[in-house]
Amino acid sequence: MPILGIMNKRLILKKRPSGFPDSDTWLLEEQPIPELKEGEVLIQQHYVSLDPAMRGWMNEGKSYIEPIRINDVMRAGAIGKVIKVNNHSSFKVGDCLTGFGGVQQYCVTNGDNWHKVDEALAPMPMYLGTLGMTGMTAYFGIIEVGKIKKGDVVLISGAAGAVGSIVGQIAKIKECTVIGIAGGKEKCNYLVNDLGFDDAIDYKSEKVILALKEKCPKGIDVFFDNVGGEILDAALAHIRRHARIVICGAISQYNNTTRIKGPSNYLSLLVNRATMQGMVVFDYANRYHEAAKDISRWIQQGQLKSKEDIYEGIENFQETYNRLFSGDKHGKLVLKVI
Amino acid sequence: MPILGIMNKRLILKKRPSGFPDSDTWLLEEQPIPELKEGEVLIQQHYVSLDPAMRGWMNEGKSYIEPIRINDVMRAGAIGKVIKVNNHSSFKVGDCLTGFGGVQQYCVTNGDNWHKVDEALAPMPMYLGTLGMTGMTAYFGIIEVGKIKKGDVVLISGAAGAVGSIVGQIAKIKECTVIGIAGGKEKCNYLVNDLGFDDAIDYKSEKVILALKEKCPKGIDVFFDNVGGEILDAALAHIRRHARIVICGAISQYNNTTRIKGPSNYLSLLVNRATMQGMVVFDYANRYHEAAKDISRWIQQGQLKSKEDIYEGIENFQETYNRLFSGDKHGKLVLKVI
């Protein structure tokens, strides 16, 4: 007998995709919610986060995190409210929690790795984006790995994306010259007019390598890369001495069925004594509060804009997921699942 | 009228090579030696240094150093003795000097960027190798860029080469586990039996990626890369968390007539929060004395072996140069030109 008389809709990983996920990749099923054991809580999940990293989590093999197992719930960051508790030491009914609850409507958990947030301070979706993993990735990526300093020329790929748009705004706050690469005139206008980027390159209508020559005549100090492929190569060809390249992602390569395209221009690292460094946000977990404090202040002061693109219905997960890779989205992609 | 009644044999860059240099690349010519101007010295060059970096210096375009101009003397590190002086403030006849004298028998210079060395402490060729650029590259590359510490697993490509063999010995002195990649059983035996490496991989008879699994089961902390190409990719697939990859060179790619092969596995940098950094030894010029002091002491104490492979005759330059890329050499390649 399901508790509360309700069923949990959840998305199961059925088959590891080769290239883009298809109709065999996931299965939406309904399950009764099990009784809570001692120390467990039941979270009604309102929103789940959609992130390009999900594509990697579905692959087999060693990575920075265990792959999702077949027949497990699809991994995703989530936010929701505690609706039932069986003697939990930290959480009570009504608490708003965020954690890796997966693509489902309800989550039973002992609360490990879930964090309480204040719904009065920001709307739930923002805790999945600018005040969540997305914001933390942007903050530590550009400040700690990119080591930006006043006056740096900062280039960002996937600049209108969830992470990229925050990276660029932080770099502006830190008094850098910021150039974003994005797909389409509308996104480029958004970067310059709404987010205050100094310039933008539309990779769909411009040749990035030529645009970089024109827009960064003295070269790039920091490149924050979410895209990989030809764009990474173009950036490598334009770095300055002692440049830092932050490898945050490589969305152009995630659905490859052939070998990933390595950066042919990597010897530019040698010529320019430059550094290319990978980052995983989890390494900064014990400093998230620092970032959250800065980011909240910047939002309050109107220096940083947070934009979420919210879709509805757990049954629309796949269609929404595809927007991560088609570029057909505006800001942080979030799905309301209940 | 040539001074001293002698002619200078010198090698001129006539044509930028595409791929491997051929008979049109250089021209050996004889020139009279001009009279010294005020403040100049005439150096009789005994030895010139052969380095893989020479290949890059012949290419057109921006690099870490100006390309050699067509009809200029082929750039090379050199060592020799001052045989004539016109009122020089620092150098006198008999001084042993090292600097970028080029592939020629005599060099007229104002002495800028030439350094006096003590021939009594080490033979001349060693000042082009272990006590010269080669040793400095190894020292600062592995210590400053590789940031080795006791217990690290250090992998070196081109390990039997001039730089690689010193890198490995320094890493052993610093109490690392050291594995070298080299071509052929003889070189591999040399690394383990003569230089004290912990193990070696013969890329000519072993599949590097499989050998790494066996010989570095816990992965690599530091990879010092002189080679690039497939070996860099194999190493990337085996790095540990927070690994450092030192990009010192890419000898497998220098003679490409097609685009350089970029490392397909570069996203391993992300997964492992690792760093890939390029280095150019000239950046450490003001600290060469530190390295020279350590290296000299290690040589005296028998902890570090210096090996030079010396050929004779400026007319044999091209044949000797080819050994850089064929692997047919044993240690630092030096040509006696007089």
XYZ file of C-alpha atoms in Angstrom:
676
model
C 0.000 0.000 0.000
C 1.637 3.264 -1.067
C 2.055 5.800 1.682
C 0.001 8.947 1.320
C -2.025 7.069 -1.263
C 0.157 8.455 -4.042
C 2.425 6.963 -6.664
C 5.867 8.235 -7.618
C 6.558 8.874 -11.289
C 10.223 8.294 -11.927
C 12.528 8.080 -14.928
C 14.702 4.980 -15.134
C 17.887 4.613 -17.182
C 17.181 1.524 -19.304
C 20.003 1.580 -21.810
C 23.267 3.487 -22.137
C 22.975 5.728 -25.177
C 25.442 5.691 -28.047
C 25.437 9.263 -29.299
C 22.159 11.033 -28.582
C 19.692 9.339 -26.230
C 16.669 7.883 -28.002
C 13.356 6.318 -27.043
C 15.106 3.252 -25.587
C 17.291 5.268 -23.210
C 14.790 6.011 -20.454
C 11.556 4.567 -19.159
C 9.009 6.548 -17.176
C 7.388 4.324 -14.572
C 5.132 4.654 -11.574
C 6.036 3.119 -8.263
C 4.471 3.151 -4.853
C 6.435 5.091 -2.262
C 7.969 2.760 0.332
C 7.456 3.248 4.073
C 10.162 5.398 5.638
C 12.735 3.655 7.772
C 14.095 5.205 10.942
C 16.069 8.337 10.074
C 14.587 8.771 6.594
C 12.673 11.632 5.078
C 10.308 11.804 2.112
C 10.865 14.747 -0.209
C 8.289 15.916 -2.677
C 10.464 17.150 -5.508
C 9.255 20.250 -7.242
C 12.019 20.817 -9.754
C 14.887 18.879 -11.289
C 17.972 20.385 -12.876
C 19.036 19.602 -16.447
C 22.758 19.754 -17.083
C 25.031 18.737 -19.958
C 27.006 16.654 -17.463
C 24.083 14.210 -17.412
C 25.250 12.889 -20.758
C 28.545 11.766 -19.229
C 26.878 10.170 -16.214
C 25.117 7.745 -18.554
C 28.365 6.431 -20.012
C 29.999 3.333 -18.694
C 33.430 3.529 -17.135
C 35.538 5.582 -14.821
C 34.795 9.270 -14.533
C 34.709 11.847 -11.738
C 31.533 10.211 -10.469
C 30.119 6.667 -10.704
C 28.079 6.063 -13.837
C 24.320 5.802 -13.323
C 23.477 2.129 -13.099
C 21.035 0.597 -15.531
C 17.541 0.469 -13.975
C 18.417 3.210 -11.495
C 16.599 6.512 -11.430
C 18.187 9.022 -13.813
C 20.572 11.148 -11.751
C 19.703 14.856 -11.442
C 19.990 17.682 -8.998
C 16.575 18.371 -7.460
C 14.798 20.623 -5.032
C 11.646 20.005 -3.020
C 10.004 19.925 0.357
C 10.031 17.421 3.136
C 6.510 15.998 3.497
C 7.138 13.121 5.907
C 9.852 12.309 8.426
C 10.714 9.211 10.420
C 12.744 10.565 13.254
C 15.388 12.564 11.359
C 17.977 14.498 13.344
C 18.253 17.531 11.021
C 15.214 17.826 8.782
C 11.532 18.357 9.528
C 8.332 18.527 7.519
C 8.184 21.732 5.474
C 11.958 22.068 5.052
C 13.068 22.997 1.546
C 15.983 20.742 0.548
C 18.264 20.412 -2.437
C 20.304 17.361 -3.420
C 20.758 14.687 -6.064
C 17.200 13.378 -5.891
C 17.059 12.206 -9.507
C 14.379 12.603 -12.136
C 11.362 11.614 -10.048
C 8.543 13.227 -8.129
C 9.336 11.861 -4.684
C 12.572 10.890 -3.081
C 13.130 8.811 0.046
C 16.511 9.523 1.597
C 18.440 9.531 4.846
C 19.283 13.143 3.994
C 23.002 12.634 3.387
C 24.214 15.223 0.891
C 20.934 17.119 1.008
C 21.092 20.744 2.058
C 18.438 22.991 3.503
C 17.811 26.257 1.673
C 15.658 29.248 2.437
C 12.759 29.513 0.018
C 12.043 33.016 1.260
C 15.358 34.287 -0.067
C 15.149 32.927 -3.607
C 12.710 30.903 -5.709
C 13.358 27.152 -5.849
C 14.670 26.990 -9.440
C 17.400 29.501 -8.603
C 18.790 27.047 -6.046
C 19.346 24.597 -8.909
C 20.985 27.268 -11.036
C 22.737 30.406 -9.972
C 22.678 29.453 -6.283
C 23.275 25.743 -7.023
C 25.827 23.605 -8.837
C 25.672 25.897 -11.859
C 26.626 28.991 -9.917
C 29.224 27.142 -7.857
C 30.827 25.790 -11.049
C 30.962 29.251 -12.565
C 32.324 30.869 -9.413
C 35.100 28.428 -8.562
C 35.901 27.745 -12.196
C 36.577 31.331 -13.146
C 37.994 32.555 -9.825
C 40.008 29.573 -8.569
C 40.963 27.762 -11.769
C 40.859 30.697 -14.188
C 42.543 32.942 -11.585
C 41.037 36.061 -13.171
C 42.404 39.412 -12.260
C 41.401 42.942 -13.166
C 42.116 43.761 -16.794
C 42.240 40.171 -18.046
C 40.687 39.391 -21.399
C 38.265 36.539 -20.675
C 36.689 34.416 -23.394
C 33.773 32.095 -22.642
C 32.279 29.407 -24.877
C 28.679 28.379 -24.316
C 28.459 31.894 -22.950
C 24.662 32.144 -23.009
C 24.378 28.816 -21.206
C 23.674 28.362 -17.539
C 27.310 28.279 -16.403
C 28.743 30.526 -19.101
C 26.370 33.406 -18.463
C 27.329 33.487 -14.774
C 31.035 33.143 -15.534
C 30.870 36.180 -17.769
C 28.994 38.275 -15.232
C 31.448 37.357 -12.482
C 34.340 38.273 -14.778
C 32.712 41.659 -15.418
C 32.284 42.193 -11.668
C 35.996 41.419 -11.350
C 36.738 44.110 -13.961
C 37.794 41.911 -16.837
C 37.092 42.418 -20.522
C 34.584 39.691 -21.352
C 33.814 38.168 -24.740
C 31.244 35.417 -25.109
C 30.767 32.843 -27.845
C 27.166 31.774 -28.384
C 24.919 30.460 -31.143
C 22.717 33.008 -32.843
C 22.219 36.731 -32.940
C 19.579 36.755 -30.217
C 21.864 35.089 -27.666
C 24.750 37.353 -28.601
C 22.590 40.439 -28.147
C 21.449 39.091 -24.800
C 25.059 38.722 -23.635
C 26.014 42.262 -24.575
C 22.767 44.137 -23.901
C 21.360 42.283 -20.908
C 24.394 40.806 -19.186
C 26.936 43.509 -19.934
C 29.498 41.439 -21.846
C 31.924 43.599 -23.800
C 31.406 41.673 -26.999
C 30.028 38.440 -28.382
C 30.812 36.072 -31.245
C 28.023 34.189 -33.007
C 29.655 30.895 -33.917
C 26.754 30.089 -36.210
C 27.339 33.036 -38.514
C 30.970 34.009 -37.825
C 34.253 32.171 -38.189
C 35.378 32.087 -34.550
C 39.083 32.135 -35.366
C 38.726 35.287 -37.456
C 36.367 36.954 -34.987
C 38.902 36.357 -32.197
C 41.601 38.119 -34.180
C 39.364 41.123 -34.514
C 37.812 41.189 -31.045
C 40.823 40.108 -28.963
C 43.712 41.625 -30.914
C 46.043 41.244 -27.929
C 44.941 37.678 -27.232
C 43.104 35.911 -24.446
C 44.220 35.655 -20.811
C 41.550 33.238 -19.677
C 39.397 30.880 -21.724
C 36.504 29.219 -19.926
C 35.512 26.309 -22.124
C 32.163 24.556 -22.021
C 32.232 23.429 -25.642
C 35.492 21.857 -26.847
C 36.094 20.927 -30.497
C 36.907 23.605 -33.051
C 36.136 26.421 -30.623
C 38.777 25.196 -28.180
C 41.259 25.048 -31.034
C 40.424 28.565 -32.145
C 40.871 29.856 -28.592
C 44.206 28.035 -28.202
C 45.428 29.817 -31.308
C 44.724 33.168 -29.602
C 45.939 32.797 -26.052
C 48.453 35.136 -24.520
C 51.487 34.235 -22.510
C 50.619 32.559 -19.175
C 46.995 32.100 -20.229
C 44.713 29.821 -18.231
C 42.239 27.546 -19.957
C 39.494 26.183 -17.725
C 38.091 22.895 -18.995
C 34.584 22.856 -17.564
C 32.936 20.828 -20.300
C 32.912 19.889 -23.963
C 29.291 19.892 -25.035
C 30.221 19.685 -28.720
C 31.775 16.276 -28.079
C 29.451 14.592 -25.568
C 27.307 12.805 -28.125
C 30.163 11.720 -30.367
C 30.040 8.149 -31.529
C 33.601 8.510 -32.801
C 36.671 9.502 -30.836
C 36.630 12.927 -29.233
C 38.376 15.658 -31.202
C 41.488 16.590 -29.289
C 42.792 20.149 -29.522
C 45.253 20.224 -32.418
C 46.602 23.548 -31.217
C 47.558 22.255 -27.768
C 51.214 23.129 -28.380
C 50.130 26.710 -27.992
C 50.287 25.847 -24.285
C 54.027 25.379 -24.693
C 54.650 28.425 -26.838
C 52.662 30.585 -24.416
C 53.621 28.835 -21.140
C 49.932 28.397 -20.625
C 47.883 26.077 -18.465
C 44.867 23.946 -19.292
C 43.149 22.666 -16.202
C 40.059 20.580 -15.586
C 37.615 21.290 -12.802
C 34.849 19.436 -11.011
C 32.688 21.551 -8.750
C 32.383 18.903 -6.016
C 35.988 19.604 -5.005
C 34.851 22.963 -3.649
C 31.934 21.611 -1.585
C 33.359 22.921 1.687
C 33.520 26.412 0.201
C 30.071 26.600 -1.409
C 28.955 28.979 1.347
C 31.591 31.521 0.276
C 30.337 31.459 -3.285
C 26.679 31.541 -2.260
C 27.340 34.600 -0.103
C 29.056 36.508 -2.924
C 26.530 35.449 -5.558
C 23.529 36.360 -3.368
C 25.009 39.765 -2.717
C 25.669 40.351 -6.416
C 22.084 39.369 -7.256
C 20.699 41.681 -4.599
C 22.860 44.530 -5.799
C 21.706 43.990 -9.383
C 25.207 43.064 -10.567
C 24.315 39.521 -11.522
C 21.221 38.312 -13.334
C 19.904 34.822 -12.841
C 17.817 33.373 -15.634
C 15.978 30.087 -15.510
C 14.190 28.434 -18.399
C 11.470 26.324 -16.783
C 9.558 23.531 -18.482
C 6.792 21.398 -16.976
C 5.978 17.728 -16.674
C 8.208 14.785 -15.932
C 6.869 13.133 -19.103
C 8.551 15.961 -21.065
C 11.998 15.165 -19.676
C 13.507 13.870 -22.898
C 12.294 16.772 -24.995
C 13.622 19.181 -22.381
C 16.922 17.308 -22.111
C 17.410 17.650 -25.866
C 17.360 21.426 -25.479
C 20.673 21.171 -23.618
C 22.331 20.144 -26.852
C 20.223 21.915 -29.466
C 20.894 25.248 -27.766
C 17.136 25.920 -27.758
C 16.966 27.355 -24.249
C 17.507 30.612 -22.410
C 19.432 30.256 -19.180
C 19.417 27.434 -16.705
C 17.186 24.554 -17.818
C 14.846 23.307 -15.102
C 11.929 20.889 -15.214
C 8.947 21.131 -12.881
C 8.105 17.526 -12.160
C 5.114 17.841 -9.831
C 91.050 40.241 -45.993
C 89.847 37.665 -43.438
C 91.211 38.182 -39.964
C 93.545 35.478 -38.687
C 93.790 34.300 -42.287
C 90.966 31.844 -41.727
C 87.529 31.299 -43.185
C 84.335 30.562 -41.254
C 82.259 27.586 -42.326
C 78.644 28.279 -41.515
C 75.307 26.686 -42.198
C 72.660 28.967 -43.669
C 68.908 28.345 -43.595
C 67.955 28.583 -47.261
C 64.397 27.293 -47.277
C 61.793 26.542 -44.620
C 61.212 22.802 -44.614
C 57.798 21.235 -45.032
C 57.987 18.050 -42.999
C 61.563 16.755 -42.729
C 64.377 19.046 -43.878
C 65.948 18.004 -47.146
C 68.950 18.971 -49.251
C 67.397 22.357 -50.063
C 66.941 23.354 -46.426
C 70.490 24.383 -45.555
C 73.570 25.560 -47.387
C 77.075 25.230 -45.997
C 79.147 28.214 -47.030
C 82.527 29.735 -46.240
C 82.858 33.355 -45.309
C 85.715 35.531 -44.234
C 85.545 36.656 -40.621
C 84.856 40.384 -40.383
C 87.024 42.743 -38.338
C 85.797 43.141 -34.776
C 84.079 46.367 -33.880
C 84.608 48.067 -30.549
C 83.146 45.854 -27.784
C 83.036 42.675 -29.866
C 84.658 39.316 -29.345
C 85.475 36.504 -31.755
C 84.576 33.049 -30.491
C 86.009 29.909 -31.986
C 83.095 27.515 -31.565
C 84.087 23.991 -30.640
C 80.673 22.371 -30.298
C 77.103 23.080 -31.278
C 74.023 21.629 -29.634
C 71.384 19.686 -31.555
C 67.861 19.922 -30.156
C 64.415 18.924 -31.391
C 63.317 22.522 -30.820
C 65.399 23.454 -33.874
C 62.639 22.067 -36.049
C 60.191 24.624 -34.693
C 62.623 27.503 -35.077
C 62.645 26.917 -38.837
C 58.884 27.383 -39.152
C 57.387 30.695 -40.082
C 55.080 32.474 -37.681
C 54.667 33.326 -34.045
C 56.225 31.040 -31.489
C 58.047 31.465 -28.199
C 61.052 32.754 -30.129
C 61.440 34.518 -33.469
C 61.741 32.143 -36.420
C 65.192 31.881 -37.960
C 65.254 34.175 -40.954
C 66.007 32.831 -44.402
C 69.722 33.305 -45.213
C 70.600 33.592 -41.525
C 72.941 31.165 -39.815
C 71.027 28.135 -38.471
C 70.295 28.856 -34.810
C 71.970 26.540 -32.282
C 73.388 26.629 -28.803
C 77.179 26.620 -28.996
C 80.279 26.621 -26.847
C 83.743 27.809 -27.640
C 86.662 30.024 -26.712
C 87.328 33.673 -27.165
C 90.245 34.058 -29.556
C 90.130 37.792 -30.207
C 88.707 40.778 -28.363
C 88.178 44.397 -29.289
C 87.947 46.110 -25.945
C 85.199 44.006 -24.279
C 84.205 44.813 -20.722
C 83.614 41.246 -19.524
C 85.344 38.716 -21.738
C 88.997 38.143 -22.568
C 90.963 35.837 -24.849
C 90.855 32.274 -23.537
C 87.459 32.567 -21.879
C 85.157 29.608 -22.501
C 81.694 30.936 -23.436
C 78.342 29.415 -24.205
C 75.467 31.039 -26.075
C 73.371 30.888 -29.219
C 76.285 31.068 -31.641
C 74.583 29.082 -34.401
C 75.863 26.313 -36.621
C 79.187 27.825 -37.601
C 82.829 27.624 -36.647
C 83.342 31.208 -35.567
C 81.008 33.722 -34.082
C 81.466 37.465 -33.799
C 79.335 38.915 -31.022
C 79.067 41.765 -28.534
C 78.708 39.040 -25.892
C 75.066 39.691 -24.991
C 73.466 36.452 -23.796
C 76.797 34.645 -23.744
C 77.881 33.152 -20.436
C 81.302 32.254 -19.171
C 81.731 28.684 -17.948
C 84.607 26.908 -16.240
C 86.161 24.324 -18.525
C 88.057 22.866 -15.589
C 84.837 21.776 -13.873
C 83.187 19.963 -16.790
C 83.971 19.158 -20.413
C 82.566 21.558 -23.006
C 79.801 19.296 -24.388
C 78.326 18.921 -20.905
C 77.698 22.674 -20.838
C 75.465 22.217 -23.883
C 73.652 19.307 -22.269
C 73.246 18.499 -18.612
C 74.702 21.829 -17.491
C 73.100 23.734 -20.386
C 69.610 24.281 -21.783
C 68.907 20.564 -21.671
C 69.569 20.247 -17.967
C 67.800 23.514 -17.177
C 64.723 22.357 -19.106
C 64.674 19.070 -17.242
C 65.207 20.689 -13.849
C 62.633 23.478 -14.035
C 60.202 21.360 -16.041
C 59.962 18.549 -13.547
C 60.427 20.549 -10.350
C 58.573 23.795 -11.062
C 55.956 22.768 -13.608
C 55.628 19.087 -12.678
C 55.760 19.978 -8.965
C 57.056 16.506 -8.097
C 56.997 15.366 -4.536
C 58.212 12.267 -2.785
C 56.190 9.193 -3.703
C 54.768 10.545 -6.970
C 54.507 8.200 -9.941
C 56.332 10.007 -12.732
C 56.074 8.987 -16.380
C 58.443 10.385 -18.995
C 58.225 10.096 -22.776
C 61.384 10.369 -24.820
C 62.935 9.127 -21.597
C 66.269 8.105 -23.086
C 66.605 11.471 -24.781
C 68.708 14.345 -23.572
C 66.014 16.036 -21.483
C 64.063 12.902 -20.543
C 67.034 11.050 -19.094
C 67.810 13.961 -16.768
C 64.156 14.436 -15.811
C 63.975 10.800 -14.722
C 67.161 10.961 -12.703
C 66.026 14.127 -10.929
C 62.681 12.474 -10.155
C 64.564 9.502 -8.652
C 66.683 11.858 -6.550
C 63.401 13.387 -5.336
C 62.200 9.897 -4.339
C 59.559 9.391 -6.999
C 58.683 6.168 -8.789
C 59.928 6.717 -12.324
C 58.819 5.002 -15.511
C 60.319 5.886 -18.858
C 58.996 5.377 -22.374
C 61.685 4.861 -25.012
C 62.182 3.172 -28.353
C 63.902 -0.198 -28.276
C 65.091 -2.699 -25.735
C 68.578 -1.259 -25.484
C 67.343 2.167 -24.452
C 64.889 0.657 -21.997
C 67.635 -1.401 -20.398
C 69.786 1.693 -20.208
C 67.062 3.580 -18.333
C 66.592 0.859 -15.754
C 70.107 -0.515 -15.402
C 72.271 2.569 -15.893
C 70.017 5.440 -14.824
C 68.062 3.725 -12.061
C 64.558 4.167 -13.466
C 62.048 1.856 -11.791
C 60.700 0.579 -15.080
C 60.604 1.284 -18.784
C 58.179 0.818 -21.665
C 59.436 0.094 -25.163
C 56.917 1.831 -27.386
C 58.305 0.017 -30.401
C 57.416 -3.437 -29.108
C 54.742 -2.747 -26.472
C 51.338 -1.148 -26.612
C 51.893 1.848 -24.328
C 48.308 2.005 -23.106
C 48.393 -1.614 -21.953
C 51.878 -1.345 -20.481
C 50.750 1.654 -18.418
C 47.898 -0.347 -16.934
C 50.369 -2.964 -15.836
C 53.243 -0.758 -14.692
C 51.267 2.125 -13.149
C 48.222 0.358 -11.754
C 47.398 3.315 -9.514
C 47.899 5.844 -12.294
C 50.337 8.631 -13.011
C 50.879 11.751 -10.883
C 53.190 13.548 -13.277
C 53.677 13.041 -16.996
C 56.631 14.801 -18.581
C 55.925 14.791 -22.301
C 58.526 15.251 -25.007
C 56.670 13.271 -27.651
C 52.940 14.047 -28.047
C 50.640 12.069 -30.310
C 49.393 8.651 -29.226
C 51.717 8.521 -26.236
C 50.206 11.677 -24.778
C 46.767 10.176 -25.252
C 47.774 6.940 -23.548
C 49.196 8.872 -20.593
C 46.063 11.032 -20.315
C 44.024 7.861 -20.017
C 46.089 6.885 -16.971
C 46.482 10.019 -14.926
C 45.452 10.225 -11.311
C 43.474 12.939 -9.652
C 45.326 16.285 -9.582
C 47.940 15.018 -12.037
C 50.319 17.451 -13.711
C 51.250 17.082 -17.365
C 54.324 19.010 -18.435
C 54.294 19.821 -22.147
C 57.974 20.152 -22.974
C 57.805 19.051 -26.581
C 56.021 16.899 -29.141
C 58.738 15.341 -31.249
C 56.281 12.917 -32.871
C 54.478 15.873 -34.423
C 57.233 18.310 -35.401
C 57.629 17.080 -38.949
C 53.922 16.715 -39.674
C 52.787 18.073 -42.976
C 49.191 17.654 -41.818
C 47.559 19.162 -38.743
C 49.010 18.163 -35.373
C 47.210 15.349 -33.602
C 45.515 16.836 -30.576
C 45.032 14.702 -27.460
C 41.609 13.031 -27.814
C 41.681 12.142 -24.145
C 42.074 15.724 -22.958
C 38.789 15.511 -21.029
C 40.676 13.300 -18.617
C 41.965 16.654 -17.335
C 38.411 17.455 -16.269
C 37.598 14.066 -14.791
C 40.845 14.087 -12.823
C 41.037 17.816 -12.045
C 44.408 17.696 -13.726
C 46.633 20.336 -15.255
C 48.458 20.421 -18.573
C 51.033 23.151 -18.716
C 53.539 24.237 -21.292
C 57.054 25.355 -20.422
C 59.847 27.244 -22.088
C 63.164 27.136 -20.309
C 64.076 30.763 -21.061
C 61.512 31.864 -18.449
C 63.819 30.529 -15.749
C 66.959 32.285 -16.964
C 67.424 34.204 -13.726
C 67.403 30.937 -11.791
C 69.753 28.868 -13.970
C 72.429 29.194 -11.299
C 70.207 27.349 -8.784
C 69.736 24.464 -11.173
C 73.399 24.380 -12.175
C 74.419 24.208 -8.515
C 72.096 21.267 -7.772
C 72.919 19.429 -10.981
C 76.687 19.848 -10.508
C 76.425 18.493 -6.992
C 74.356 15.512 -8.126
C 76.898 14.738 -10.855
C 79.795 14.974 -8.375
C 77.980 12.719 -5.919
C 77.313 10.160 -8.639
C 73.549 10.600 -8.403
C 73.143 11.945 -11.902
C 74.804 10.683 -15.062
C 75.440 12.947 -17.999
C 75.738 11.350 -21.383
C 76.694 13.108 -24.575
C 76.650 11.609 -28.042
C 79.268 13.550 -29.966
C 79.626 13.653 -33.755
C 82.229 15.504 -35.763
C 82.326 17.869 -38.695
C 80.054 20.758 -39.562
C 79.498 19.177 -42.967
C 77.779 16.294 -41.144
C 75.191 18.560 -39.525
C 72.196 17.322 -41.483
C 72.953 13.654 -40.904
C 73.429 14.364 -37.199
C 70.279 16.465 -37.037
C 68.295 13.568 -38.489
C 69.293 11.454 -35.490
C 67.165 13.711 -33.308
C 64.080 12.324 -35.001
C 65.188 8.799 -35.918
C 66.040 8.108 -32.282
C 69.479 6.883 -33.389
C 71.450 8.537 -30.604
C 72.456 7.978 -27.017
C 72.085 11.021 -24.823
C 72.607 14.636 -25.681
C 73.461 15.147 -29.344
C 76.422 17.439 -29.919
C 78.406 18.244 -33.046
C 82.067 19.187 -32.959
C 82.358 21.817 -35.651
C 86.053 22.684 -35.531
